[in-house]
Every structure is written in C-alpha cells, then in structure tokens.
mmCIF file of C-alpha atoms in Angstrom:
data_model
loop_
_atom_site.group_PDB
_atom_site.id
_atom_site.type_symbol
_atom_site.label_atom_id
_atom_site.label_comp_id
_atom_site.label_asym_id
_atom_site.label_seq_id
_atom_site.Cartn_x
_atom_site.Cartn_y
_atom_site.Cartn_z
ATOM 1 C CA MET L 59 11.297 -9.622 -13.289
ATOM 2 C CA SER L 60 13.634 -9.309 -10.289
ATOM 3 C CA GLU L 61 12.449 -9.037 -6.701
ATOM 4 C CA ARG L 62 10.489 -5.863 -6.150
ATOM 5 C CA ILE L 63 11.211 -5.204 -2.508
ATOM 6 C CA ALA L 64 12.256 -1.936 -0.890
ATOM 7 C CA THR L 65 12.980 -0.587 2.568
ATOM 8 C CA VAL L 66 12.903 3.148 3.271
ATOM 9 C CA THR L 67 13.569 4.994 6.531
ATOM 10 C CA ARG L 68 12.497 8.567 7.226
ATOM 11 C CA ASN L 69 13.674 10.251 10.415
ATOM 12 C CA THR L 70 12.605 13.765 11.356
ATOM 13 C CA ARG L 71 12.101 15.600 14.646
ATOM 14 C CA GLU L 72 8.413 14.698 14.320
ATOM 15 C CA THR L 73 8.454 11.066 13.150
ATOM 16 C CA GLN L 74 10.722 8.044 12.810
ATOM 17 C CA ILE L 75 9.331 5.659 10.201
ATOM 18 C CA THR L 76 10.655 2.580 8.417
ATOM 19 C CA VAL L 77 8.597 0.948 5.664
ATOM 20 C CA THR L 78 9.378 -2.304 3.865
ATOM 21 C CA ILE L 79 7.212 -3.438 0.953
ATOM 22 C CA ASN L 80 7.118 -6.435 -1.350
ATOM 23 C CA LEU L 81 5.045 -5.701 -4.447
ATOM 24 C CA ASP L 82 4.744 -9.429 -5.155
ATOM 25 C CA GLY L 83 3.648 -10.419 -1.676
ATOM 26 C CA GLU L 84 0.679 -12.220 -0.191
ATOM 27 C CA GLY L 85 -1.215 -9.231 1.210
ATOM 28 C CA ARG L 86 0.308 -9.241 4.696
ATOM 29 C CA LEU L 87 0.514 -6.143 6.903
ATOM 30 C CA ALA L 88 2.639 -5.790 10.027
ATOM 31 C CA CYS L 89 2.274 -2.364 11.588
ATOM 32 C CA GLU L 90 1.240 -0.411 14.631
ATOM 33 C CA THR L 91 1.320 3.268 13.815
ATOM 34 C CA GLY L 92 -0.443 4.450 16.959
ATOM 35 C CA VAL L 93 -3.334 5.575 14.737
ATOM 36 C CA PRO L 94 -5.707 2.572 14.882
ATOM 37 C CA PHE L 95 -8.035 3.504 12.020
ATOM 38 C CA LEU L 96 -5.044 4.169 9.743
ATOM 39 C CA ASP L 97 -3.727 0.692 10.592
ATOM 40 C CA HIS L 98 -7.118 -0.701 9.556
ATOM 41 C CA MET L 99 -6.955 1.177 6.236
ATOM 42 C CA LEU L 100 -3.375 0.093 5.525
ATOM 43 C CA ASP L 101 -4.487 -3.497 6.100
ATOM 44 C CA GLN L 102 -7.010 -3.003 3.286
ATOM 45 C CA VAL L 103 -4.254 -1.758 0.956
ATOM 46 C CA ALA L 104 -2.024 -4.732 1.725
ATOM 47 C CA ARG L 105 -4.787 -7.334 1.520
ATOM 48 C CA HIS L 106 -6.454 -6.096 -1.639
ATOM 49 C CA GLY L 107 -3.188 -5.081 -3.303
ATOM 50 C CA LEU L 108 -1.463 -8.401 -2.490
ATOM 51 C CA ILE L 109 1.425 -6.291 -1.216
ATOM 52 C CA ASP L 110 3.365 -7.194 1.913
ATOM 53 C CA ILE L 111 3.850 -4.081 4.048
ATOM 54 C CA ASP L 112 5.893 -3.795 7.244
ATOM 55 C CA ILE L 113 5.818 -0.481 9.099
ATOM 56 C CA ASP L 114 7.671 0.652 12.191
ATOM 57 C CA ALA L 115 6.379 4.121 13.064
ATOM 58 C CA GLN L 116 6.925 6.453 15.987
ATOM 59 C CA GLY L 117 5.346 9.879 15.771
ATOM 60 C CA ASP L 118 4.466 12.896 17.866
ATOM 61 C CA LEU L 119 0.953 11.634 18.553
ATOM 62 C CA HIS L 120 0.864 13.673 21.771
ATOM 63 C CA ILE L 121 0.421 16.686 19.456
ATOM 64 C CA ASP L 122 -1.928 15.059 16.935
ATOM 65 C CA ASP L 123 -1.951 12.461 14.142
ATOM 66 C CA HIS L 124 -1.044 14.837 11.317
ATOM 67 C CA HIS L 125 2.716 14.306 11.076
ATOM 68 C CA THR L 126 2.473 10.530 11.453
ATOM 69 C CA VAL L 127 -0.213 10.144 8.776
ATOM 70 C CA GLU L 128 1.483 12.503 6.301
ATOM 71 C CA ASP L 129 4.951 11.018 6.800
ATOM 72 C CA LEU L 130 3.605 7.486 6.401
ATOM 73 C CA GLY L 131 2.233 8.515 3.009
ATOM 74 C CA ILE L 132 5.614 9.998 2.086
ATOM 75 C CA THR L 133 7.603 6.963 3.220
ATOM 76 C CA LEU L 134 5.233 4.467 1.611
ATOM 77 C CA GLY L 135 5.454 6.444 -1.636
ATOM 78 C CA GLN L 136 9.262 6.393 -1.513
ATOM 79 C CA ALA L 137 9.187 2.631 -0.976
ATOM 80 C CA PHE L 138 6.899 2.150 -3.993
ATOM 81 C CA HIS L 139 9.111 4.330 -6.174
ATOM 82 C CA GLN L 140 12.165 2.316 -5.186
ATOM 83 C CA ALA L 141 10.511 -1.113 -5.488
ATOM 84 C CA ILE L 142 8.918 -0.498 -8.896
ATOM 85 C CA GLY L 143 12.278 0.255 -10.531
ATOM 86 C CA ASP L 144 12.234 1.568 -14.112
ATOM 87 C CA LYS L 145 8.656 0.279 -14.648
ATOM 88 C CA ARG L 146 9.520 -1.934 -17.604
ATOM 89 C CA GLY L 147 6.988 -4.655 -18.209
ATOM 90 C CA ILE L 148 4.243 -3.426 -15.847
ATOM 91 C CA TYR L 149 0.663 -2.561 -16.717
ATOM 92 C CA ARG L 150 1.320 1.008 -15.471
ATOM 93 C CA TYR L 151 -2.387 1.878 -15.149
ATOM 94 C CA GLY L 152 -4.729 0.487 -12.533
ATOM 95 C CA HIS L 153 -8.326 1.137 -11.591
ATOM 96 C CA ALA L 154 -10.959 -0.261 -9.266
ATOM 97 C CA TYR L 155 -14.514 0.324 -8.153
ATOM 98 C CA VAL L 156 -15.264 -0.970 -4.658
ATOM 99 C CA PRO L 157 -18.660 -0.977 -2.898
ATOM 100 C CA LEU L 158 -19.369 -1.431 0.787
ATOM 101 C CA ASP L 159 -23.078 -1.356 1.562
ATOM 102 C CA GLU L 160 -24.259 2.134 0.567
ATOM 103 C CA ALA L 161 -20.778 3.461 -0.260
ATOM 104 C CA LEU L 162 -19.009 3.219 -3.625
ATOM 105 C CA SER L 163 -15.568 4.545 -4.540
ATOM 106 C CA ARG L 164 -13.446 4.609 -7.677
ATOM 107 C CA VAL L 165 -9.641 4.863 -7.683
ATOM 108 C CA VAL L 166 -7.470 5.196 -10.802
ATOM 109 C CA VAL L 167 -3.662 5.264 -10.716
ATOM 110 C CA ASP L 168 -0.986 5.880 -13.347
ATOM 111 C CA PHE L 169 2.680 5.172 -12.617
ATOM 112 C CA SER L 170 3.466 8.066 -14.927
ATOM 113 C CA GLY L 171 6.404 9.638 -13.111
ATOM 114 C CA ARG L 172 4.262 12.776 -12.744
ATOM 115 C CA PRO L 173 2.835 13.392 -9.263
ATOM 116 C CA GLY L 174 -0.779 14.482 -9.165
ATOM 117 C CA LEU L 175 -3.631 13.955 -6.723
ATOM 118 C CA PHE L 176 -7.234 14.583 -7.704
ATOM 119 C CA MET L 177 -9.547 13.688 -4.847
ATOM 120 C CA GLY L 178 -13.307 14.090 -5.066
ATOM 121 C CA VAL L 179 -14.412 13.040 -1.599
ATOM 122 C CA GLU L 180 -16.793 14.749 0.809
ATOM 123 C CA PHE L 181 -16.674 12.825 4.058
ATOM 124 C CA THR L 182 -19.930 12.917 5.994
ATOM 125 C CA ARG L 183 -18.089 13.265 9.311
ATOM 126 C CA ALA L 184 -15.063 15.296 10.375
ATOM 127 C CA SER L 185 -13.445 12.303 12.086
ATOM 128 C CA ILE L 186 -13.558 8.524 12.142
ATOM 129 C CA GLY L 187 -12.693 7.391 15.616
ATOM 130 C CA ARG L 188 -10.107 9.984 16.518
ATOM 131 C CA LEU L 189 -8.695 10.297 12.969
ATOM 132 C CA ASP L 190 -9.417 13.626 11.250
ATOM 133 C CA THR L 191 -10.772 12.799 7.784
ATOM 134 C CA GLN L 192 -8.785 15.736 6.319
ATOM 135 C CA LEU L 193 -5.650 13.679 6.977
ATOM 136 C CA PHE L 194 -6.549 11.193 4.251
ATOM 137 C CA TRP L 195 -5.744 13.912 1.711
ATOM 138 C CA GLU L 196 -2.391 14.487 3.444
ATOM 139 C CA PHE L 197 -1.610 10.741 3.301
ATOM 140 C CA PHE L 198 -2.388 10.447 -0.401
ATOM 141 C CA GLN L 199 -0.626 13.730 -1.245
ATOM 142 C CA GLY L 200 2.527 12.454 0.434
ATOM 143 C CA PHE L 201 2.197 9.145 -1.407
ATOM 144 C CA VAL L 202 1.753 10.582 -4.920
ATOM 145 C CA ASN L 203 4.551 13.121 -4.530
ATOM 146 C CA HIS L 204 7.063 10.440 -3.592
ATOM 147 C CA ALA L 205 5.781 7.441 -5.575
ATOM 148 C CA ARG L 206 5.541 9.840 -8.545
ATOM 149 C CA VAL L 207 2.125 8.672 -9.634
ATOM 150 C CA THR L 208 -1.070 10.318 -10.815
ATOM 151 C CA LEU L 209 -3.943 9.307 -8.554
ATOM 152 C CA HIS L 210 -7.672 10.003 -8.957
ATOM 153 C CA ILE L 211 -9.907 9.160 -5.994
ATOM 154 C CA ASP L 212 -13.663 9.606 -6.149
ATOM 155 C CA ASN L 213 -16.223 8.610 -3.558
ATOM 156 C CA LEU L 214 -19.300 8.237 -5.728
ATOM 157 C CA LYS L 215 -21.817 7.364 -2.999
ATOM 158 C CA GLY L 216 -21.953 6.940 0.732
ATOM 159 C CA PHE L 217 -23.271 8.412 3.971
ATOM 160 C CA ASN L 218 -21.284 6.354 6.474
ATOM 161 C CA ALA L 219 -17.805 7.886 6.753
ATOM 162 C CA HIS L 220 -16.212 4.585 7.794
ATOM 163 C CA HIS L 221 -17.624 2.963 4.666
ATOM 164 C CA GLN L 222 -16.473 5.892 2.519
ATOM 165 C CA ALA L 223 -12.892 5.545 3.756
ATOM 166 C CA GLU L 224 -12.842 1.768 3.553
ATOM 167 C CA THR L 225 -14.038 1.702 -0.058
ATOM 168 C CA ILE L 226 -11.360 4.255 -0.951
ATOM 169 C CA PHE L 227 -8.511 2.270 0.592
ATOM 170 C CA LYS L 228 -9.725 -1.076 -0.767
ATOM 171 C CA ALA L 229 -10.002 0.426 -4.252
ATOM 172 C CA PHE L 230 -6.561 2.012 -3.823
ATOM 173 C CA GLY L 231 -5.079 -1.409 -3.049
ATOM 174 C CA ARG L 232 -6.843 -3.026 -6.006
ATOM 175 C CA ALA L 233 -5.741 -0.262 -8.389
ATOM 176 C CA LEU L 234 -2.130 -0.560 -7.212
ATOM 177 C CA ARG L 235 -2.270 -4.332 -7.670
ATOM 178 C CA MET L 236 -3.375 -3.915 -11.283
ATOM 179 C CA ALA L 237 -0.881 -1.169 -12.118
ATOM 180 C CA VAL L 238 2.251 -2.862 -10.755
ATOM 181 C CA ALA L 239 1.407 -6.325 -12.122
ATOM 182 C CA PRO L 240 3.773 -7.709 -14.763
ATOM 183 C CA ASP L 241 2.203 -7.499 -18.225
ATOM 184 C CA PRO L 242 3.291 -10.612 -20.153
ATOM 185 C CA ARG L 243 2.630 -8.883 -23.482
ATOM 186 C CA MET L 244 5.025 -6.046 -22.633
ATOM 187 C CA ALA L 245 7.903 -8.496 -21.966
ATOM 188 C CA GLY L 246 10.219 -5.969 -20.372
ATOM 189 C CA GLN L 247 9.217 -3.064 -22.612
ATOM 190 C CA MET L 248 8.577 0.430 -21.301
ATOM 191 C CA PRO L 249 4.804 1.130 -21.109
ATOM 192 C CA SER L 250 5.157 4.525 -22.765
ATOM 193 C CA THR L 251 5.712 5.897 -26.268
ATOM 194 C CA LYS L 252 8.311 8.226 -24.744
ATOM 195 C CA GLY L 253 10.609 5.325 -23.910
ATOM 196 C CA SER L 254 10.870 6.311 -20.247
ATOM 197 C CA LEU L 255 8.630 7.106 -17.296
#
C-alpha cells in the first residue's frame, strides 16, 4: 500500500485552514486552532487513531468558534478522502466503545462513499470551556460530508460533559484506526460486492 498522506487547504472569507494527515502515522498532533478544547479533542483523534495530523488554522474567532470548528471538520474530511484513495485493501468498517469514568460512548464508521451522520448525544452542558457543544455536530457533519463516510455516534452514559466529549473523540479515533487499517486478507481487493466505493 502506497503512502497515505494528504494535504488540503481551504480558504474562505471566514477561515484559512491547511490540514496534513498521515493515516499510517504515530499519533502525533501539531495544531493550534484558537479553540483550546477542540485542540484537546483533535489530540485524542490523532493519538488513538495513530494518525499524524498537522493543522494550521486561522478563523474569525472574534465572531465565535462556529466557522472554525465547522471548516476544520470539512478540511479534515477532505484530507481523509484524498489520503484513503480508492479504499482497496482496507477494513472499511471501524467501531469502538470508550469509557471515561461514568461516561461511555460508541462510534461506528463506514468508508462507504455515502455521507451520513447519526448522532445520539445529549450533552449535559451547553458549553465546555467556551466551546458550544452544538458545534460538535457541525464538526462531524462537515467531516462526513467531505470524507464521504457514514458515521454513528452514541453517548450511552455520562453526566460530565467533558467526559462525554472525550469518550466520543477517543472512540472516533479508534474507529477510524480500525477502518483505514490494511486488511491482509483483502490483498488490494475492494471491500464491497459492488466493486467500487
């Protein structure tokens, strides 16, 4: 399998973002988005997904975090779509359950080529730090639309909003790691009866 590395730049009047990912990395994150809790969550994705992620992001944070968070999801999704290539020889599906104290989340992903987000999460607080918890949906919606994946996210338990979010992002990283991993039994075959994804 060739190197699975991609760099994507998205420039709008609201944000200027460049994302580089290596799907076969060591779990390293280099970023400073200006949204500290989002940086913390992206670190979980990199670490638990064993994906190297470099992000250079400038956004209109003087307005609020919305555009930066949403556009990071979009750009990260575009980078995944580019890095994964035609998907031959990957597991395609990934899933993970992750606990953190009282919180438990499940994330399931399918690199199906069909965007879809199904998110069953009721955060117990409206914000974590200064980050509006509604923006997590915007991040994942941007990701699935541009990575072209089906993504199910369920927070099964939890009363601490920080723990809820952290279990979601850790499970997201673990599910991605499983889905993009080379499957030695597929040996370059397409993981679909259709012959394409």
